[in-house]
Tab-separated table of C-alpha atoms and ligand atoms in Angstrom:
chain	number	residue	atom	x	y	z
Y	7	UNK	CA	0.000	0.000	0.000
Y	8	UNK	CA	1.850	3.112	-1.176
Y	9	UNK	CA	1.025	6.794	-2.225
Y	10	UNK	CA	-1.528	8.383	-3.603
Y	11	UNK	CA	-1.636	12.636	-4.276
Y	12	UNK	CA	-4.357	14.227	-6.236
Y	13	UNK	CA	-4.822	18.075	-7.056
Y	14	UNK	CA	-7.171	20.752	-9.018
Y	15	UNK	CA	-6.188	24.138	-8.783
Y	16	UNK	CA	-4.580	27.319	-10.714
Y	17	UNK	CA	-0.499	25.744	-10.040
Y	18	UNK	CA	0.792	23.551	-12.510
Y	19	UNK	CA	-0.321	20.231	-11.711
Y	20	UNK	CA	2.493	17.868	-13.221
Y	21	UNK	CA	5.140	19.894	-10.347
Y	22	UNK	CA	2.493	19.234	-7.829
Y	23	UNK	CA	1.842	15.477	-8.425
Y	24	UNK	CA	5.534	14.645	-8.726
Y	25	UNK	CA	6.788	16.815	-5.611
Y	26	UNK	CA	3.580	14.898	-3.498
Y	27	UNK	CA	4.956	11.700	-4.644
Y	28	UNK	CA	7.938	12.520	-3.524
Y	29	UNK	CA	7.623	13.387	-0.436
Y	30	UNK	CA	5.539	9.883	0.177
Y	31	UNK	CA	8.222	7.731	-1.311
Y	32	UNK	CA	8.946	6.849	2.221
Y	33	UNK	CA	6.245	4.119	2.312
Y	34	UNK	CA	7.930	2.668	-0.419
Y	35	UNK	CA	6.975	1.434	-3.876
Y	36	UNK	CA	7.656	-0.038	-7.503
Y	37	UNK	CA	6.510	1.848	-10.083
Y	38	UNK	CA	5.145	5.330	-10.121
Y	39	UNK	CA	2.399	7.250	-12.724
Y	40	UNK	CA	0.565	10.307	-13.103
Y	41	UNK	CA	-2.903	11.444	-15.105
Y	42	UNK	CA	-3.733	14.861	-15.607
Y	43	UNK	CA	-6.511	16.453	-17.673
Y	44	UNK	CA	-4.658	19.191	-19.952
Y	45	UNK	CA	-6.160	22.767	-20.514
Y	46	UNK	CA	-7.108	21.764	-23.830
Y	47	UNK	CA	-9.478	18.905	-22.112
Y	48	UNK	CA	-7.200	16.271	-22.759
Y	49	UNK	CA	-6.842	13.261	-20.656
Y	50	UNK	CA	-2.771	12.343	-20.619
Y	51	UNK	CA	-1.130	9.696	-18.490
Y	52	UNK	CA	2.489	8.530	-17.860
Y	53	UNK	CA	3.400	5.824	-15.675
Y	54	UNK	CA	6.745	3.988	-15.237
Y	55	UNK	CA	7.993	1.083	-13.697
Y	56	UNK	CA	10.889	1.682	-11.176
Y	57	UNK	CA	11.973	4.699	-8.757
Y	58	UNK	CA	10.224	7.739	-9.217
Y	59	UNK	CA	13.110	9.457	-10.731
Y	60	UNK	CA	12.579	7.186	-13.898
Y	61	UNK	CA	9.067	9.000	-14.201
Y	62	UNK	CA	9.749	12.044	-13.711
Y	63	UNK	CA	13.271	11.691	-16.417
Y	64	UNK	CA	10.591	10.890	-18.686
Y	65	UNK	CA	8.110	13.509	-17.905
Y	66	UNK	CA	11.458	15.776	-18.751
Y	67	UNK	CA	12.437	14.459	-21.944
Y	68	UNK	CA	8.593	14.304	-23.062
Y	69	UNK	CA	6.139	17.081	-20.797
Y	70	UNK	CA	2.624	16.654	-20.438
Y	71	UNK	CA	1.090	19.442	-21.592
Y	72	UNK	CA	-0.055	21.993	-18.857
Y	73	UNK	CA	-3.233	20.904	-16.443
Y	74	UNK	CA	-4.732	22.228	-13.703
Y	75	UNK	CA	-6.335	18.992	-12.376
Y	76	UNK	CA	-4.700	15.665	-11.881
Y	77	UNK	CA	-3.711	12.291	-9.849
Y	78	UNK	CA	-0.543	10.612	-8.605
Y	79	UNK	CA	0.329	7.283	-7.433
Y	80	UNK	CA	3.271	4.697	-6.125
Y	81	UNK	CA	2.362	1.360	-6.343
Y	82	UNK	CA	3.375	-1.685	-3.898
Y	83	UNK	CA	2.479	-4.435	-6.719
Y	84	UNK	CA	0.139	-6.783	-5.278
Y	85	UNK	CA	-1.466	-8.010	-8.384
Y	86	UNK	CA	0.478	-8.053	-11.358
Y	87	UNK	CA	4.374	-7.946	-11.610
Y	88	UNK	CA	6.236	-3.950	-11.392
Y	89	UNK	CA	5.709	-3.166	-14.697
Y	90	UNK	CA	4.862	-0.111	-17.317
Y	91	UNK	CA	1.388	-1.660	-18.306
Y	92	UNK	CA	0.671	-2.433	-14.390
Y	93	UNK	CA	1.560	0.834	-12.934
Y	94	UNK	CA	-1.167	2.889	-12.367
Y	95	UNK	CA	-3.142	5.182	-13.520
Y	96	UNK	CA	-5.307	2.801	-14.923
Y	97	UNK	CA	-7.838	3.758	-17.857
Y	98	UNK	CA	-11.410	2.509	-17.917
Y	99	UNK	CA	-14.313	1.977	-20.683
Y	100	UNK	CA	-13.461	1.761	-24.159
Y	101	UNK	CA	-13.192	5.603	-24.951
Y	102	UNK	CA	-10.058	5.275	-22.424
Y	103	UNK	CA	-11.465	8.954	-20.911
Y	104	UNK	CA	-11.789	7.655	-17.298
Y	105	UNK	CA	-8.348	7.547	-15.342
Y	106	UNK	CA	-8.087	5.727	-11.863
Y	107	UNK	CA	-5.511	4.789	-8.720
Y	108	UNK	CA	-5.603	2.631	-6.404
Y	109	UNK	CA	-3.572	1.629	-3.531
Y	110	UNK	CA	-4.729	-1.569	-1.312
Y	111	UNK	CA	-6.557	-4.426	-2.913
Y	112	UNK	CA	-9.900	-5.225	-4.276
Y	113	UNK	CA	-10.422	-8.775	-3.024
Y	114	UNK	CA	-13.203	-9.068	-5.090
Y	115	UNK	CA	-11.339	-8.756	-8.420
Y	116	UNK	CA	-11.951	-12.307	-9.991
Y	117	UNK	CA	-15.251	-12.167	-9.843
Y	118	UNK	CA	-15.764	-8.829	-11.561
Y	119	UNK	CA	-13.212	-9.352	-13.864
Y	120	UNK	CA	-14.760	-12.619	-15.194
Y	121	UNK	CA	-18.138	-10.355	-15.612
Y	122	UNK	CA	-16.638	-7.664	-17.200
Y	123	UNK	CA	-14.909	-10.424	-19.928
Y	124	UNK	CA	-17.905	-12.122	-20.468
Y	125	UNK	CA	-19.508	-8.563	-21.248
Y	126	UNK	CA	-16.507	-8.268	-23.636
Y	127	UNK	CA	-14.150	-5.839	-22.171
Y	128	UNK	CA	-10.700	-6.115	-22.522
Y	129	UNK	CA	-8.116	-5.896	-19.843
Y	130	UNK	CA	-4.240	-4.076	-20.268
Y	131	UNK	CA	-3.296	-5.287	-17.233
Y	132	UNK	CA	-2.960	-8.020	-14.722
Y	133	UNK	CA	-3.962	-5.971	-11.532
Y	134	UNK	CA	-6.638	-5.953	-9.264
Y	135	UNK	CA	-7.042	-2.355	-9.587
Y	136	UNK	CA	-8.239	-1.966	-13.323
Y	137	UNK	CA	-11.888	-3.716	-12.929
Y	138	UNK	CA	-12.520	-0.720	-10.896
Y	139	UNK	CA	-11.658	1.456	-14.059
Y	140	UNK	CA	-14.104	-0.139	-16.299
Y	141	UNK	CA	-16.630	-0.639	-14.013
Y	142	UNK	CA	-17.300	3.249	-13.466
Y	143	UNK	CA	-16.306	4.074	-16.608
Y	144	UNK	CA	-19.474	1.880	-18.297
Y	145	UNK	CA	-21.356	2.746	-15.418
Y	146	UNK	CA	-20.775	6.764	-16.438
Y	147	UNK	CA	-21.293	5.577	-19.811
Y	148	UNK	CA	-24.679	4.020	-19.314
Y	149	UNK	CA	-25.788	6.976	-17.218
Y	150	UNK	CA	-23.531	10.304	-16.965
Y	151	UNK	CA	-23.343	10.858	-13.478
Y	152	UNK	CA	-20.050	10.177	-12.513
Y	153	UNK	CA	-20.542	10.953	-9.080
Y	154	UNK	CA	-23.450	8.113	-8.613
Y	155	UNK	CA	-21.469	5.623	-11.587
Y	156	UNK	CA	-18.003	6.153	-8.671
Y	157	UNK	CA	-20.628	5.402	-5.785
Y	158	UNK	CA	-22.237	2.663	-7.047
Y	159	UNK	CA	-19.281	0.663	-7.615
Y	160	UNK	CA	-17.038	0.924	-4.677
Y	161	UNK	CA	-20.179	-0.555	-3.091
Y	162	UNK	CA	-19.361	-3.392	-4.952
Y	163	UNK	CA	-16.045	-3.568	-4.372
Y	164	UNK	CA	-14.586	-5.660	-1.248
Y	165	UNK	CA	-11.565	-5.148	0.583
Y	166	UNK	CA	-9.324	-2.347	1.524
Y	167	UNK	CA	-8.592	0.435	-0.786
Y	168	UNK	CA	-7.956	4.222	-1.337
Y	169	UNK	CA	-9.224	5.383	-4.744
Y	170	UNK	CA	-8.983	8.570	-6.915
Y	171	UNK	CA	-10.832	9.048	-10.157
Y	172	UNK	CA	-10.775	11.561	-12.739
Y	173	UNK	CA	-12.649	11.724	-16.280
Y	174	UNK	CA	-11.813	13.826	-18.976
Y	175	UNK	CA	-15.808	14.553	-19.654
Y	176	UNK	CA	-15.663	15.624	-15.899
Y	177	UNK	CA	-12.471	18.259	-16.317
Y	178	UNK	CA	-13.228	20.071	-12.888
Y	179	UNK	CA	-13.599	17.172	-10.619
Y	180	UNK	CA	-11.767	14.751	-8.414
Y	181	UNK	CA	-13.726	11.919	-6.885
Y	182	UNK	CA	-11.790	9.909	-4.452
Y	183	UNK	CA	-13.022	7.115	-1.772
Y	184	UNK	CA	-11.511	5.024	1.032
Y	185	UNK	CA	-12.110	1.860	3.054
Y	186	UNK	CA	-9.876	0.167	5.442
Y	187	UNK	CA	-6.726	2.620	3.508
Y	188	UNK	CA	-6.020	5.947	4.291
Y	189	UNK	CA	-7.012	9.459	2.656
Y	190	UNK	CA	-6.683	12.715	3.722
Y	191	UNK	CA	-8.309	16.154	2.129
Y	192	UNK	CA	-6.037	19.289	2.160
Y	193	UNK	CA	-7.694	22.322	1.385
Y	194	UNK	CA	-6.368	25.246	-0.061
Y	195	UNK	CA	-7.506	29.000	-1.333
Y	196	UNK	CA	-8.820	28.168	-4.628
Y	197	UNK	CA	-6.941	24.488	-4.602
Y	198	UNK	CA	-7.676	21.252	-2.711
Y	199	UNK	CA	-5.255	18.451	-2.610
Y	200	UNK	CA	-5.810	14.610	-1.919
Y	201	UNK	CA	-3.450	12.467	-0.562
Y	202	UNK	CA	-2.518	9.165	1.386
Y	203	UNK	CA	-1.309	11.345	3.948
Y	204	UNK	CA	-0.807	15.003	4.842
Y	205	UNK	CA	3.186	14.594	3.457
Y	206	UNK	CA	1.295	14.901	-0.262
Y	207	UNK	CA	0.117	18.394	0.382
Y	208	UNK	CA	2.263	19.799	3.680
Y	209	UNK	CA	3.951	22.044	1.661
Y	210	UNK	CA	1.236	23.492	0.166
Y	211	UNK	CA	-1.256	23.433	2.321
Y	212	UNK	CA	-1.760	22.640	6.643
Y	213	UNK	CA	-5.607	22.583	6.611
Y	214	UNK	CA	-6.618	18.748	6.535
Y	215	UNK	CA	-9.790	16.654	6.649
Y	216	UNK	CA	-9.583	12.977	7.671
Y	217	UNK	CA	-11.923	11.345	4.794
Y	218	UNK	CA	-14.481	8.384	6.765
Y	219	UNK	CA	-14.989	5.060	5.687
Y	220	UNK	CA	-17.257	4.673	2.633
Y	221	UNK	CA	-17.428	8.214	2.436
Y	222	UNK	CA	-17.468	9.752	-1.219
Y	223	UNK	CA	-15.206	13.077	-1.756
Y	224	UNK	CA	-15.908	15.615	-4.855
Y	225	UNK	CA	-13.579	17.527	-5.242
Y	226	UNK	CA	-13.291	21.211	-6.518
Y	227	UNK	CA	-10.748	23.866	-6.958
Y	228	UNK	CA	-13.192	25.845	-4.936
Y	229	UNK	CA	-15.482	23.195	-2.948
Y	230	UNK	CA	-14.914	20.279	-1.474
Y	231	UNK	CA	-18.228	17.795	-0.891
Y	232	UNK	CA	-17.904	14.838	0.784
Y	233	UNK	CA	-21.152	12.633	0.638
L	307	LIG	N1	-3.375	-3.919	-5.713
L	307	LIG	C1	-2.950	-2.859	-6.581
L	307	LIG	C2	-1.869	-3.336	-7.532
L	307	LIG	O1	-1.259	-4.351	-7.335
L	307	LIG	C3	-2.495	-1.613	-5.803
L	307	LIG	C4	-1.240	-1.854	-4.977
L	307	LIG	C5	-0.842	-0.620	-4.141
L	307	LIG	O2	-1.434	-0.419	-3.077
L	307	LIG	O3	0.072	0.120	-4.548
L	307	LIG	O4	-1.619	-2.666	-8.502
């Protein structure tokens, strides 16, 4: 169970992911990745296997372009060797717009997984984590409320997990959840942060909110709702 940083707010969010990550590679980790929603609405993700340096080397030699909203991770592989392909973010649905990490582990994995196949979906990784990616991202699909497609399946999902969504049709908005796996809110002045712990965001901000179990958070640059 590693690190997990998200952000929306006027600095540039590539600097803010990386320096949150950072400053949680304490808990240790394999691989590290980033997803941010660019100005010009696009959703762009880079993940690497390997110290975080490797990431951000390659964030150097190739930038994202700027954003203003975004999510960070370090993964403790669980499910699925240290890879490229299993380092989060992981994308959902077949447009690929939904972006999602995870840290912890969705015991419940197999048994989605098998119903997402049979429904035809195809997996690019061997985690636990990515069910979770399609499941909302059909769900949104099928619906367009992102905040009741996120709800509805962490419901389904068993086990212990932090999780952080964002979805390029959604630009403004981070949702996040947690059970049994911590999550903290750090709000800011026309900013709000995200992160395993209040090291993601100390620098930036000392207002924090302890998220509760099963508790949804919607996240703003200027409001934060948790439901
Ligand atoms: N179970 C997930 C995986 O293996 C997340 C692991 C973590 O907490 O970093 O990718």
């Amino acid at each position: 169970m590693c690190g997990i940083v998200g952000y929306v707010g006027p600095k540039s969010t590539v600097e803010i992911l990386l320096g949150g990550l950072k400053r949680l590679e304490y808990r240790g980790y394999d691989s590290a990745g980033v997803s941010v929603i660019s100005d010009s609405g696009q959703l762009e993700t880079r993940k690497r296997a390997g110290k975080l340096s490797i990431l951000v080397e390659d964030i150097e030699k190739s930038p994202l372009h700027e954003a203003h909203i975004g999510i960070g991770h370090t993964r403790w592989a669980t499910h699925g060797a240290p890879t490229d392909g299993n380092a989060h973010p992981h994308l959902g649905g077949e447009s690929q717009k939904l972006s999602l990490i995870h840290n912890g582990i969705i015991e419940n994995f197999a048994e989605l997984k098998a119903e997402l196949l049979e429904a035809g979906v195809s997996f690019a990784s061997e985690t636990d984590t990515e069910v979770a990616a399609h499941l909302i991202a059909i769900e949104f699909d099928a619906t367009g409320d992102l905040v009741e497609a996120f709800r509805k399946v962490v419901r389904r999902l068993h086990g212990a997990f932090t999780i952080l969504v964002v979805h390029q049709d959604q630009p403004d908005v981070v949702l996040a959840a947690r059970r049994n796996a911590p999550l903290v809110i750090g709000l800011g002045d026309g900013e709000n942060f995200l992160g395993s712990d209040v090291a993601a965001f100390v620098e930036h901000t000392k207002r924090a909110i302890a998220v509760g179990q099963d508790e949804i958070v919607v996240l703003r640059k200027d409001a934060v709702a948790i439901e």
